[in-house]
Structure formats: structure tokens, C-alpha cells
Short mmCIF file of C-alpha atoms in Angstrom, two decimals:
data_model
loop_
_atom_site.label_atom_id
_atom_site.label_comp_id
_atom_site.label_asym_id
_atom_site.label_seq_id
_atom_site.Cartn_x
_atom_site.Cartn_y
_atom_site.Cartn_z
CA MET X 81 -4.66 4.90 23.11
CA VAL X 82 -5.92 4.20 27.00
CA TRP X 83 -9.45 4.26 25.76
CA PHE X 84 -9.23 1.37 23.22
CA VAL X 85 -7.70 -0.86 26.17
CA ARG X 86 -10.03 0.18 28.58
CA LEU X 87 -13.07 -0.53 25.86
CA LEU X 88 -11.43 -4.07 25.20
CA LEU X 89 -11.35 -4.50 29.03
CA ASN X 90 -14.98 -3.63 29.59
CA ASN X 91 -16.07 -5.46 26.54
CA PHE X 92 -13.42 -8.74 27.67
CA PRO X 93 -13.10 -8.99 31.44
CA MET X 94 -12.28 -12.61 31.43
CA ASN X 95 -10.26 -12.91 28.46
CA MET X 96 -8.36 -9.78 27.34
CA PRO X 97 -4.70 -10.47 28.63
CA LYS X 98 -3.00 -7.96 31.24
CA ASP X 99 0.20 -7.84 29.70
CA PRO X 100 0.34 -5.62 26.40
CA PRO X 101 -0.19 -7.84 23.08
CA ASN X 102 2.36 -9.01 20.92
CA ILE X 103 2.43 -7.89 17.36
CA LEU X 104 3.13 -9.32 14.09
CA LEU X 105 2.98 -7.20 11.03
CA ILE X 106 3.53 -9.16 7.81
CA VAL X 107 4.41 -7.22 4.56
CA THR X 108 4.55 -8.38 0.93
CA ASP X 109 6.01 -6.08 -2.00
CA GLN X 110 4.11 -5.13 -5.25
CA GLN X 111 0.97 -7.12 -4.29
CA GLN X 112 -2.46 -5.52 -5.83
CA ALA X 113 -5.97 -5.62 -3.45
CA ALA X 114 -7.54 -7.90 -5.80
CA GLY X 115 -4.55 -10.53 -5.47
CA MET X 116 -6.29 -12.92 -2.88
CA SER X 117 -8.65 -15.52 -3.56
CA CYS X 118 -10.95 -13.77 -0.64
CA ALA X 119 -11.07 -10.67 -2.76
CA GLY X 120 -13.14 -12.77 -5.23
CA ASN X 121 -10.34 -13.42 -7.87
CA PRO X 122 -10.36 -16.55 -9.14
CA ASP X 123 -6.82 -16.51 -10.58
CA VAL X 124 -5.70 -17.15 -7.45
CA ASN X 125 -5.60 -19.44 -4.62
CA THR X 126 -4.19 -17.80 -1.19
CA PRO X 127 -5.74 -19.85 1.54
CA VAL X 128 -3.59 -18.48 4.22
CA LEU X 129 -4.55 -14.77 3.61
CA ASP X 130 -8.15 -16.14 3.25
CA ASN X 131 -8.11 -17.85 6.63
CA LEU X 132 -6.38 -14.85 8.04
CA ALA X 133 -9.32 -12.62 6.71
CA GLU X 134 -12.00 -15.08 8.06
CA GLN X 135 -10.29 -14.45 11.51
CA GLY X 136 -9.98 -10.98 11.14
CA VAL X 137 -11.40 -7.78 9.29
CA ARG X 138 -10.34 -7.23 5.59
CA PHE X 139 -10.15 -3.41 4.45
CA SER X 140 -11.38 -3.52 0.97
CA ASN X 141 -10.72 -0.03 0.28
CA ALA X 142 -6.92 0.40 1.89
CA TYR X 143 -4.45 2.59 -0.34
CA CYS X 144 -0.53 3.18 0.07
CA THR X 145 0.48 6.56 0.21
CA ASN X 146 2.90 6.11 -2.83
CA PRO X 147 2.82 3.08 -5.56
CA LEU X 148 6.71 2.67 -5.30
CA CYS X 149 8.90 0.96 -2.53
CA THR X 150 10.68 3.35 -0.80
CA PRO X 151 8.18 6.16 -0.12
CA SER X 152 5.47 3.66 0.68
CA ARG X 153 7.63 1.65 3.08
CA ALA X 154 8.76 4.91 4.86
CA SER X 155 4.92 6.16 5.19
CA MET X 156 4.23 2.79 6.91
CA PHE X 157 7.21 3.24 9.52
CA THR X 158 6.54 6.89 10.25
CA GLY X 159 2.88 7.22 9.64
CA ARG X 160 3.76 10.47 7.26
CA MET X 161 3.47 11.18 3.82
CA PRO X 162 6.48 10.67 1.64
CA HIS X 163 7.13 14.13 0.92
CA GLU X 164 6.90 15.21 4.69
CA ILE X 165 10.12 12.92 5.43
CA ASP X 166 11.94 13.56 2.09
CA THR X 167 11.31 9.85 0.75
CA MET X 168 9.81 10.50 -2.65
CA GLY X 169 11.59 8.43 -4.49
CA ASN X 170 13.51 5.06 -3.85
CA GLY X 171 17.06 5.35 -2.75
CA ARG X 172 16.00 8.20 -0.47
CA LYS X 173 16.50 7.79 3.49
CA ILE X 174 13.97 8.78 5.68
CA ASN X 175 14.72 12.36 7.21
CA PRO X 176 16.89 11.72 10.28
CA ASN X 177 14.79 14.22 12.21
CA PHE X 178 12.25 11.75 12.13
CA ARG X 179 14.70 8.77 13.37
CA SER X 180 13.40 8.67 16.87
CA LEU X 181 9.52 8.63 15.77
CA GLU X 182 9.59 5.82 13.65
CA LEU X 183 7.73 2.54 14.59
CA GLY X 184 10.87 0.59 15.64
CA ASN X 185 12.22 3.12 18.09
CA LEU X 186 9.19 3.97 19.27
CA PHE X 187 8.15 0.65 20.54
CA LYS X 188 11.81 -0.28 21.71
CA GLN X 189 11.61 2.84 23.81
CA ALA X 190 8.54 1.38 25.41
CA GLY X 191 9.85 -1.65 26.53
CA TYR X 192 8.94 -3.88 22.92
CA ASN X 193 11.13 -6.42 21.53
CA CYS X 194 11.33 -5.33 18.25
CA ALA X 195 12.70 -7.44 15.27
CA TYR X 196 12.80 -7.13 11.59
CA GLY X 197 13.26 -9.87 8.67
CA GLY X 198 13.41 -9.65 5.10
CA LYS X 199 13.20 -6.64 2.72
CA TRP X 200 13.82 -3.02 4.20
CA HIS X 201 14.43 -0.76 1.14
CA VAL X 202 14.09 2.29 2.84
CA PRO X 203 16.44 2.57 0.92
CA GLU X 204 18.80 -0.38 1.90
CA LEU X 205 17.39 -3.92 0.95
CA SER X 206 18.07 -4.90 4.31
CA ILE X 207 17.43 -3.10 7.77
CA THR X 208 20.15 -1.67 10.03
CA GLU X 209 19.66 -0.97 13.83
CA GLU X 210 19.60 2.55 13.67
CA HIS X 211 15.86 1.83 12.88
CA GLY X 212 15.09 0.51 16.43
CA PHE X 213 14.86 -3.38 15.22
CA GLU X 214 17.05 -6.37 15.73
CA LYS X 215 17.56 -7.44 12.19
CA ILE X 216 16.70 -11.38 12.45
CA CYS X 217 16.86 -11.93 8.42
CA GLY X 218 18.19 -10.18 5.69
CA PHE X 219 16.95 -9.91 2.41
CA ASP X 220 15.42 -13.67 1.89
CA ASP X 221 12.22 -14.94 1.29
CA LEU X 222 13.43 -18.49 1.76
CA ARG X 223 15.30 -17.97 5.01
CA LEU X 224 12.71 -15.71 6.38
CA PRO X 225 9.74 -17.89 7.71
CA GLY X 226 12.61 -19.70 9.41
CA ALA X 227 14.45 -16.63 11.15
CA CYS X 228 10.76 -15.66 12.47
CA HIS X 229 10.38 -19.53 14.09
CA GLU X 230 13.66 -18.36 15.97
CA PHE X 231 12.75 -15.72 16.81
CA LEU X 232 9.63 -16.27 18.35
CA GLU X 233 10.30 -19.57 20.25
CA LYS X 234 13.10 -17.47 22.06
CA PRO X 235 11.91 -17.01 26.09
CA ARG X 236 10.89 -13.18 26.98
CA SER X 237 9.45 -11.34 29.57
CA ASN X 238 8.55 -8.50 27.05
CA PRO X 239 6.20 -8.19 24.29
CA PHE X 240 7.38 -8.51 20.67
CA LEU X 241 6.85 -6.40 17.53
CA LEU X 242 7.96 -8.83 14.78
CA VAL X 243 7.84 -7.78 11.14
CA ALA X 244 8.34 -9.98 8.42
CA CYS X 245 8.62 -8.41 4.94
CA PHE X 246 8.47 -10.59 2.07
CA ASP X 247 9.95 -9.69 -1.26
CA ASN X 248 7.63 -11.62 -3.64
CA PRO X 249 5.31 -11.07 -5.74
CA HIS X 250 8.03 -8.60 -6.81
CA ASN X 251 9.82 -11.35 -8.58
CA ILE X 252 6.95 -10.39 -11.49
CA CYS X 253 9.18 -7.89 -12.63
CA GLU X 254 12.14 -10.80 -13.12
CA HIS X 255 9.50 -12.83 -14.61
CA GLY X 256 8.52 -10.21 -17.02
CA ARG X 257 11.81 -9.94 -18.27
CA SER X 258 12.27 -13.65 -18.45
CA ASP X 259 15.12 -13.35 -16.05
CA PRO X 260 15.79 -16.10 -13.10
CA LEU X 261 13.62 -15.34 -10.00
CA PRO X 262 15.57 -14.95 -6.94
CA TRP X 263 13.60 -16.98 -4.67
CA GLY X 264 13.12 -19.90 -6.70
CA ALA X 265 11.12 -20.65 -10.21
CA ILE X 266 7.09 -21.17 -10.59
CA ASP X 267 5.65 -24.21 -12.27
CA SER X 268 4.94 -24.04 -15.86
CA ALA X 269 1.53 -24.82 -17.37
CA PRO X 270 0.00 -25.03 -20.41
CA GLN X 271 -1.57 -21.99 -22.11
CA ASN X 272 -5.07 -23.13 -21.33
CA GLU X 273 -4.36 -22.69 -17.44
CA TRP X 274 -2.86 -18.85 -18.09
CA PRO X 275 -5.47 -16.33 -16.45
CA ASN X 276 -7.33 -14.48 -19.31
CA LEU X 277 -6.98 -10.87 -19.85
CA PRO X 278 -8.34 -8.54 -17.10
CA PRO X 279 -11.78 -6.90 -18.32
CA ASN X 280 -9.67 -3.45 -18.31
CA PHE X 281 -6.97 -4.82 -20.47
CA LYS X 282 -7.12 -2.13 -23.07
CA SER X 283 -6.99 1.38 -21.54
CA GLY X 284 -9.95 3.43 -22.19
CA PRO X 285 -9.86 6.49 -24.44
CA PHE X 286 -7.74 9.72 -23.00
CA GLU X 287 -5.02 8.13 -21.41
CA PRO X 288 -2.76 10.87 -19.79
CA GLU X 289 0.18 11.19 -22.50
CA MET X 290 2.63 10.82 -19.51
CA VAL X 291 1.40 7.24 -18.99
CA THR X 292 1.57 6.58 -22.68
CA LEU X 293 5.10 7.89 -22.96
CA PHE X 294 5.98 6.37 -19.62
CA ALA X 295 4.49 2.82 -21.08
CA SER X 296 5.93 2.95 -24.39
CA ASN X 297 9.57 4.15 -23.80
CA ASN X 298 10.38 2.32 -20.81
CA PRO X 299 10.20 -1.27 -21.82
CA ILE X 300 12.27 -2.75 -19.22
CA ILE X 301 9.88 -1.93 -16.76
CA GLN X 302 6.43 -1.46 -18.73
CA ARG X 303 6.48 -3.78 -21.67
CA ARG X 304 3.22 -2.21 -23.01
CA LEU X 305 5.01 -2.81 -27.06
CA ALA X 306 7.35 -5.91 -25.77
CA LEU X 307 4.26 -7.97 -25.11
CA SER X 308 1.34 -9.87 -27.16
CA GLU X 309 -2.14 -11.03 -25.67
CA GLU X 310 -0.77 -14.32 -25.03
CA ASP X 311 2.14 -13.08 -23.23
CA TRP X 312 0.32 -10.83 -21.10
CA ARG X 313 -1.68 -13.99 -19.89
CA PHE X 314 1.69 -15.64 -19.22
CA TYR X 315 2.67 -12.76 -17.07
CA ARG X 316 -0.75 -12.74 -15.32
CA TYR X 317 -0.25 -16.70 -14.83
CA GLY X 318 3.45 -15.85 -12.89
CA TYR X 319 2.09 -12.87 -11.06
CA PHE X 320 -0.43 -15.07 -9.39
CA ARG X 321 1.91 -17.95 -8.89
CA LEU X 322 4.41 -15.97 -6.77
CA ILE X 323 1.28 -14.45 -4.68
CA GLU X 324 0.56 -18.01 -3.98
CA LYS X 325 4.33 -18.81 -3.15
CA VAL X 326 4.50 -16.19 -0.80
CA ASP X 327 0.89 -17.24 0.91
CA GLN X 328 2.63 -20.65 1.76
CA GLN X 329 5.35 -18.66 3.22
CA ILE X 330 3.01 -16.67 5.24
CA GLY X 331 1.30 -19.81 6.23
CA GLN X 332 4.84 -21.05 7.78
CA ILE X 333 4.78 -18.15 10.10
CA LEU X 334 1.56 -17.94 11.20
CA THR X 335 1.91 -21.93 11.96
CA SER X 336 4.85 -21.25 13.96
CA LEU X 337 2.66 -18.69 16.14
CA ARG X 338 0.19 -21.23 16.79
CA THR X 339 2.57 -24.17 17.55
CA LEU X 340 4.38 -21.93 20.11
CA ASN X 341 1.01 -20.75 21.89
CA LEU X 342 1.38 -17.09 20.93
CA GLU X 343 -1.67 -16.90 19.08
CA GLU X 344 -3.95 -15.85 21.88
CA ASN X 345 -2.01 -12.84 22.71
CA THR X 346 -0.61 -11.57 19.13
CA ILE X 347 -2.17 -9.40 16.98
CA VAL X 348 -1.44 -10.02 13.20
CA VAL X 349 -1.28 -7.61 10.42
CA PHE X 350 -1.02 -8.19 6.85
CA THR X 351 -0.69 -5.73 3.65
CA SER X 352 1.55 -4.68 1.17
CA ASP X 353 3.52 -1.70 0.19
CA HIS X 354 2.20 -1.06 -3.01
CA GLY X 355 0.31 -2.83 -6.27
CA GLU X 356 0.83 -4.51 -9.34
CA MET X 357 -1.23 -3.43 -12.86
CA ALA X 358 -0.83 -6.86 -13.82
CA GLY X 359 -1.93 -6.22 -17.77
CA SER X 360 -4.96 -3.99 -16.51
CA HIS X 361 -4.70 -1.09 -18.95
CA GLU X 362 -1.99 -3.00 -21.03
CA LEU X 363 0.65 -2.11 -18.12
CA SER X 364 2.70 -3.92 -15.70
CA ASN X 365 4.63 -2.73 -12.44
CA LYS X 366 3.07 0.42 -10.48
CA MET X 367 3.79 3.95 -10.19
CA VAL X 368 0.56 4.82 -11.96
CA LEU X 369 -2.44 5.97 -10.06
CA TYR X 370 -4.76 3.21 -11.45
CA GLU X 371 -6.74 1.32 -8.90
CA GLU X 372 -4.35 -1.68 -9.33
CA SER X 373 -0.98 0.35 -8.35
CA ILE X 374 -2.30 1.95 -5.48
CA LYS X 375 -4.99 -0.09 -3.99
CA VAL X 376 -3.37 -2.77 -1.58
CA PRO X 377 -4.45 -5.91 0.62
CA PHE X 378 -4.90 -4.99 4.34
CA ILE X 379 -6.07 -7.58 7.15
CA ILE X 380 -5.99 -7.11 10.75
CA LYS X 381 -6.59 -10.06 12.99
CA THR X 382 -6.88 -9.35 17.17
CA PRO X 383 -7.83 -12.02 19.34
CA GLN X 384 -10.74 -9.74 20.51
CA ALA X 385 -12.20 -9.06 17.16
CA GLN X 386 -15.98 -8.91 16.92
CA LYS X 387 -17.80 -10.52 14.46
CA PRO X 388 -14.58 -11.80 12.69
CA GLY X 389 -14.46 -12.23 8.70
CA ARG X 390 -15.97 -8.66 8.32
CA ILE X 391 -15.11 -6.55 5.47
CA ASN X 392 -14.83 -3.24 6.18
CA ASP X 393 -15.03 -0.39 3.33
CA ASN X 394 -13.97 2.49 4.94
CA LEU X 395 -11.05 4.54 3.20
CA VAL X 396 -8.01 3.56 5.01
CA SER X 397 -4.27 4.92 4.20
CA THR X 398 -1.89 2.20 4.91
CA GLY X 399 0.95 4.42 5.11
CA LEU X 400 -0.87 6.78 7.58
CA ASP X 401 -3.09 4.78 9.38
CA LEU X 402 -0.73 1.58 10.49
CA MET X 403 1.33 3.80 12.90
CA PRO X 404 -1.43 5.08 15.29
CA THR X 405 -3.55 1.48 14.87
CA LEU X 406 -0.29 -0.55 16.27
CA CYS X 407 0.44 2.20 18.86
CA ASP X 408 -3.10 1.76 19.99
CA PHE X 409 -2.73 -1.71 20.09
CA ALA X 410 -0.02 -1.28 22.37
CA ASN X 411 -0.94 1.47 24.62
CA ILE X 412 1.96 3.97 23.21
CA PRO X 413 1.01 7.72 22.78
CA ALA X 414 1.50 8.22 18.79
CA PRO X 415 3.69 10.89 17.78
CA ASP X 416 2.08 14.48 17.63
CA GLY X 417 1.24 15.80 13.82
CA LEU X 418 0.08 12.38 12.63
CA SER X 419 -2.57 12.75 9.81
CA GLY X 420 -3.79 9.08 10.16
CA LYS X 421 -6.07 7.31 12.62
CA SER X 422 -6.45 4.28 14.33
CA LEU X 423 -8.35 1.48 13.03
CA ALA X 424 -8.76 -0.31 16.57
CA PRO X 425 -12.45 0.56 16.84
CA PHE X 426 -13.53 -1.15 13.55
CA LEU X 427 -11.88 -4.68 14.91
CA LEU X 428 -14.56 -3.92 17.74
CA ASN X 429 -17.28 -3.24 15.05
CA GLU X 430 -17.36 0.31 16.27
CA TYR X 431 -17.46 2.99 13.46
CA PRO X 432 -16.24 6.43 14.44
CA ASP X 433 -18.59 9.27 13.17
CA ASN X 434 -15.51 11.76 12.04
CA TRP X 435 -13.87 8.71 9.58
CA ARG X 436 -12.36 10.28 6.68
CA ASN X 437 -13.99 10.77 3.40
CA GLN X 438 -10.97 11.42 1.32
CA LEU X 439 -7.54 10.62 0.72
CA VAL X 440 -4.49 11.81 -1.47
CA ILE X 441 -1.91 9.36 -2.96
CA GLN X 442 1.14 10.75 -4.42
CA SER X 443 3.07 9.55 -7.29
CA GLN X 444 6.76 10.44 -8.19
CA PHE X 445 9.21 8.63 -10.19
CA VAL X 446 11.66 9.71 -12.39
CA ASP X 447 14.46 7.89 -14.17
CA GLN X 448 16.64 8.34 -17.11
CA SER X 449 13.91 8.22 -19.84
CA TYR X 450 10.23 8.91 -18.78
CA GLY X 451 8.97 9.42 -15.32
CA ILE X 452 5.91 9.62 -13.40
CA THR X 453 4.85 12.48 -11.31
CA GLY X 454 1.11 13.00 -10.60
CA ARG X 455 -1.42 13.05 -7.38
CA ALA X 456 -4.67 11.46 -6.95
CA LEU X 457 -7.69 12.64 -4.44
CA ILE X 458 -10.42 9.72 -3.55
CA LYS X 459 -13.25 11.12 -2.16
CA ASP X 460 -16.99 9.83 -2.19
CA GLN X 461 -17.39 7.56 -5.23
CA TYR X 462 -14.88 9.75 -7.56
CA LYS X 463 -11.17 9.39 -8.06
CA TYR X 464 -9.65 12.46 -9.59
CA ALA X 465 -6.19 12.04 -10.77
CA VAL X 466 -3.52 14.49 -12.56
CA TYR X 467 -0.26 14.13 -13.77
CA SER X 468 2.31 17.03 -14.16
CA TYR X 469 2.40 17.50 -18.16
CA GLY X 470 1.11 16.47 -21.26
CA GLN X 471 -2.51 16.03 -22.76
CA ASN X 472 -5.31 14.75 -21.29
CA ARG X 473 -3.29 14.82 -17.74
CA GLU X 474 -6.46 14.92 -15.86
CA GLN X 475 -8.75 11.92 -15.25
CA VAL X 476 -12.11 11.71 -13.23
CA PHE X 477 -13.46 7.99 -12.60
CA ASP X 478 -17.00 7.07 -10.77
CA LEU X 479 -15.39 4.46 -8.88
CA LYS X 480 -18.89 3.10 -8.17
CA LYS X 481 -20.16 2.81 -11.88
CA ASP X 482 -16.76 2.15 -13.46
CA PRO X 483 -14.66 0.27 -11.10
CA TYR X 484 -11.94 -0.62 -13.92
CA GLU X 485 -11.40 2.84 -14.95
CA GLN X 486 -12.57 3.01 -18.45
CA VAL X 487 -14.43 6.25 -18.95
CA ASN X 488 -12.52 9.39 -18.06
CA LEU X 489 -15.08 11.82 -17.05
CA ALA X 490 -13.00 14.95 -16.89
CA LYS X 491 -13.76 15.22 -20.60
CA GLU X 492 -17.22 15.59 -20.32
CA SER X 493 -18.81 19.15 -19.48
CA ARG X 494 -21.80 17.73 -17.47
CA TYR X 495 -18.76 16.53 -15.32
CA SER X 496 -17.28 20.01 -15.16
CA GLU X 497 -18.35 21.01 -11.78
CA ILE X 498 -17.29 17.44 -9.97
CA LEU X 499 -13.99 18.30 -11.97
CA ASN X 500 -13.56 21.66 -10.62
CA ASN X 501 -14.68 20.87 -6.99
CA TYR X 502 -11.80 18.16 -6.99
CA ARG X 503 -9.22 20.14 -8.09
CA GLN X 504 -10.26 22.56 -5.39
CA THR X 505 -10.12 19.91 -2.87
CA LEU X 506 -6.97 18.41 -4.02
CA TYR X 507 -5.45 22.03 -4.08
CA GLN X 508 -6.34 22.92 -0.75
CA TRP X 509 -4.76 19.60 0.80
CA LEU X 510 -1.60 20.18 -1.28
CA VAL X 511 -1.27 24.01 0.34
CA ALA X 512 -2.05 22.57 3.83
CA ASN X 513 0.07 20.04 3.51
CA LYS X 514 2.92 21.85 1.74
CA ASP X 515 3.24 19.40 -1.27
CA LEU X 516 4.63 21.66 -3.96
CA PHE X 517 3.28 19.34 -6.91
CA CYS X 518 4.20 20.73 -10.18
CA GLU X 519 5.72 23.51 -8.68
CA HIS X 520 6.43 26.42 -11.25
CA TYR X 521 9.86 28.26 -11.43
CA SER X 522 8.42 31.50 -11.30
CA HIS X 523 6.17 30.78 -8.59
CA PRO X 524 8.37 28.76 -6.07
CA GLY X 525 5.99 27.54 -2.76
CA GLN X 526 3.06 27.09 -4.42
CA PRO X 527 1.66 23.88 -6.33
CA ILE X 528 0.04 24.17 -9.94
CA LEU X 529 -3.18 22.39 -11.03
CA PRO X 530 -5.04 23.20 -14.04
CA ASN X 531 -7.66 26.00 -13.81
CA ILE X 532 -6.39 27.19 -10.49
CA PRO X 533 -5.09 30.42 -11.05
CA PHE X 534 -1.30 31.70 -9.55
CA SER X 535 -1.57 32.97 -6.33
CA GLU X 536 -1.38 36.75 -6.41
CA LEU X 537 0.84 37.28 -3.38
CA GLU X 538 3.38 34.87 -4.97
CA LEU X 539 3.35 37.78 -7.95
CA SER X 540 4.73 40.40 -5.60
#
């Protein structure tokens, strides 16, 4: 928005570039928020991302809108919840009614040179030009850094929006199945160099039946019954090595930015589409509503950032907030109807009074065996998760006291008031946003949550 540009000019009258900034957006696939050494993880070494965080702001409470590739990516490129744009599962295209309002087309219309390299997966693996981007590289982690360098070194008169989307560490899926890794093998190591099991390796009591069935009956995805504890350590070893591999490749792009003298007028944003369980709750992959699955890394570096190296713990949605943030940086009006907020003030160490105190995350994955359908509400220090069927379908966790989500407070009567409050809050959000979670055949058009009665209006 205009206010952000003016604020920057007032604070940096000598250094602020007069031209609109370049923007470099880097996205990995399936990287949990804890998958960086700057996040305090001793089992992984990510010097490139650590350095980026030291030069910018790391948002430590960033969540995806849906822990699955297509829904999350579609959100990031439209600024809308997956159900709004008809992308609640993989293989679903963004509703064409939003085509002109997608990030690439929006920036292209504003005069930006828009380029995209790497994984798209909405639903094609490689992007097509209908989304407003010049395709500089297909689905190929090995070629992506070089393709970005070739794009960056071209002379141009307009600012650029360059999106670089890596597949890794998504190759953990192949690693877990003992399949060949598409972008190169990882080095072997003796068992005493494998990471230990996470503190929440064993799921706490009262695990939702839907999660248990999914984990136990879909071994190709979850592997709960297939892996020993040592297998899980090897799984974690592979996951963190894949993160280190992509960290080095991100470094190649950032080196190109610096050597081509583009660093001073380029905003760099880094995130991932969703997380990875990596053995927590004896689960692999994503889709479930635990923190490891839905919480993602998110770093923004701007040349004018105040007090770089800060950690911001405000509640952030990458799917909802990325679009208005990039529009704000570029002084491009954001599309009407977006519920996300610009993060630009945080880069100036400003803290808006009206920042959100709650987020909703959707999950909906259905395959030929068992699927996951659920919703999560994060508000204040608690998280409420509810799945569509089965015993123990509700969970309440105190994320402040129980960050590893081991004690399900939904089972305790002393937390019944909190449980009911979160049910009501989520229900109100579902109704307001026309999210028909768990819609019943006899009451079409109404979401269903435990202890929320059917509307009398629907009975007529």
C-alpha cells in the first residue's frame, strides 16, 4: 500500500530506492518450521537460511492454510483459503474466476517481469504461462539455481518477481520408501550419527481414530507399522540431509543476487508449502494437524529492515498474508476480499494494534484407503483440532505448556469451557467463510462440529 512506501521514504530518505523493488520468492516443499538450525534444531545445519534470518526477520509462528501441496500453494498465489478457490486436494486447479487475481498475473499487469522456476503442483508439476509467469525452468532442483542466475543477469528496465520453488526436502517420501532420490542421493553415515528420536516420538493418549487409521492402513504414506525405532532415526537423518542439500542450492541463488549487484534493491522471502512429521507422533509426511505438519519456516529480508535478526512471534498465515505483503512491497493494490494482512510493518519493527489472534487451518486428503479431513483453530495459547469422524475426534493442546502436543485437554472436564469456546469460535468462522466442514446429508449448507446443534432454519 502507499502508506508503506511513504513510511519507508520518511525513514530512509537517502537509501530508499526510487524504483519499485525486485522480489525473490523462494519456496521449498515439505520443510517443517523446526527444519533450520536458526530455529534451534541441533540435527540440521542450514547456514544459508540462518544468514538470511540474521539479515531479515524470522516469523516463528507461521502456518500454512492446508498441509498438502496443491491447497497450500494455491493459497499462497491467491491469498485465499483453499475452499474459496476449489483446491481442497491435490490435482485441483485454481478456480479460473481468480485467474487475473493470481500473484503472477497481478504483478505482470503492474509492469513486473515475472518468472517462475521449479515445482508448481497446482496441479501441474511445472507452471504454465496462463498464471502470468515466464517459465525459466521446469520441475528440476538441479537446474533451478542456474536458471535463476540466467534470468537475473539479463538486462531489464522493469522490476522483477522471481519465484524459485524447490522440490526438496520432499524427497523424504522417496527416502522413506527406499526409492531412488530424483535430485541425487544423500551421503551415508553410521548409526551413531543419525538423529535421536524426537521428544514426542510416541503419540500421546487419545489420538484421533482418523489419524490412527490413516497411519496404520496407509503404509506407503505414513509407514507407522513398517519402521522400527532405528528406521525412524534413519528417516530423520535423511530428512535433515535433504534440507541441507536445498539450503546449499538456495545459497547459489542468493550468491547470484549478490554478485550481479541486485541485492540492494531486492526483497527476499523464504517459506515452505507445508511441514513434515519426521517421526513425531510416529508419523511421516503431512496432512495431519500437528504442529510439525502445519507450521512452516518464514523469513523476509528487505534492504531497509529495522533491527535485522529479529524473531517475530505474531500469528502468520503464509497462504493468506504472502499476497498482501508482496503487494504492499511493490505498491500494487491487493485484490478485494482478501482476509490476510501485510507483514511489511513488522520489517520496520512496527506492531499493528489490530493484528490477528487466531488462525484456521484446513486439511482434506482422501485416497483409496483412508483419508484425513479436519480443521484446526489456533487462538492465544491453545490449539483446537477436530476431525470428521471417529473416536477422540477432538483435541485441545496448550501450545505454551505442551509444545509437543502430548496431553489432549479435550478429555478433561476442567477444560470444558475452553473446549466449548473453541468449538463456537471455529463454528462461527466456518459459517462466516462458507466452509462446509463435515456437512451432513440431511442438513446441506451447514458445517458440523461436536455439541453444535443443527440450525433450526435447516430443519424447515
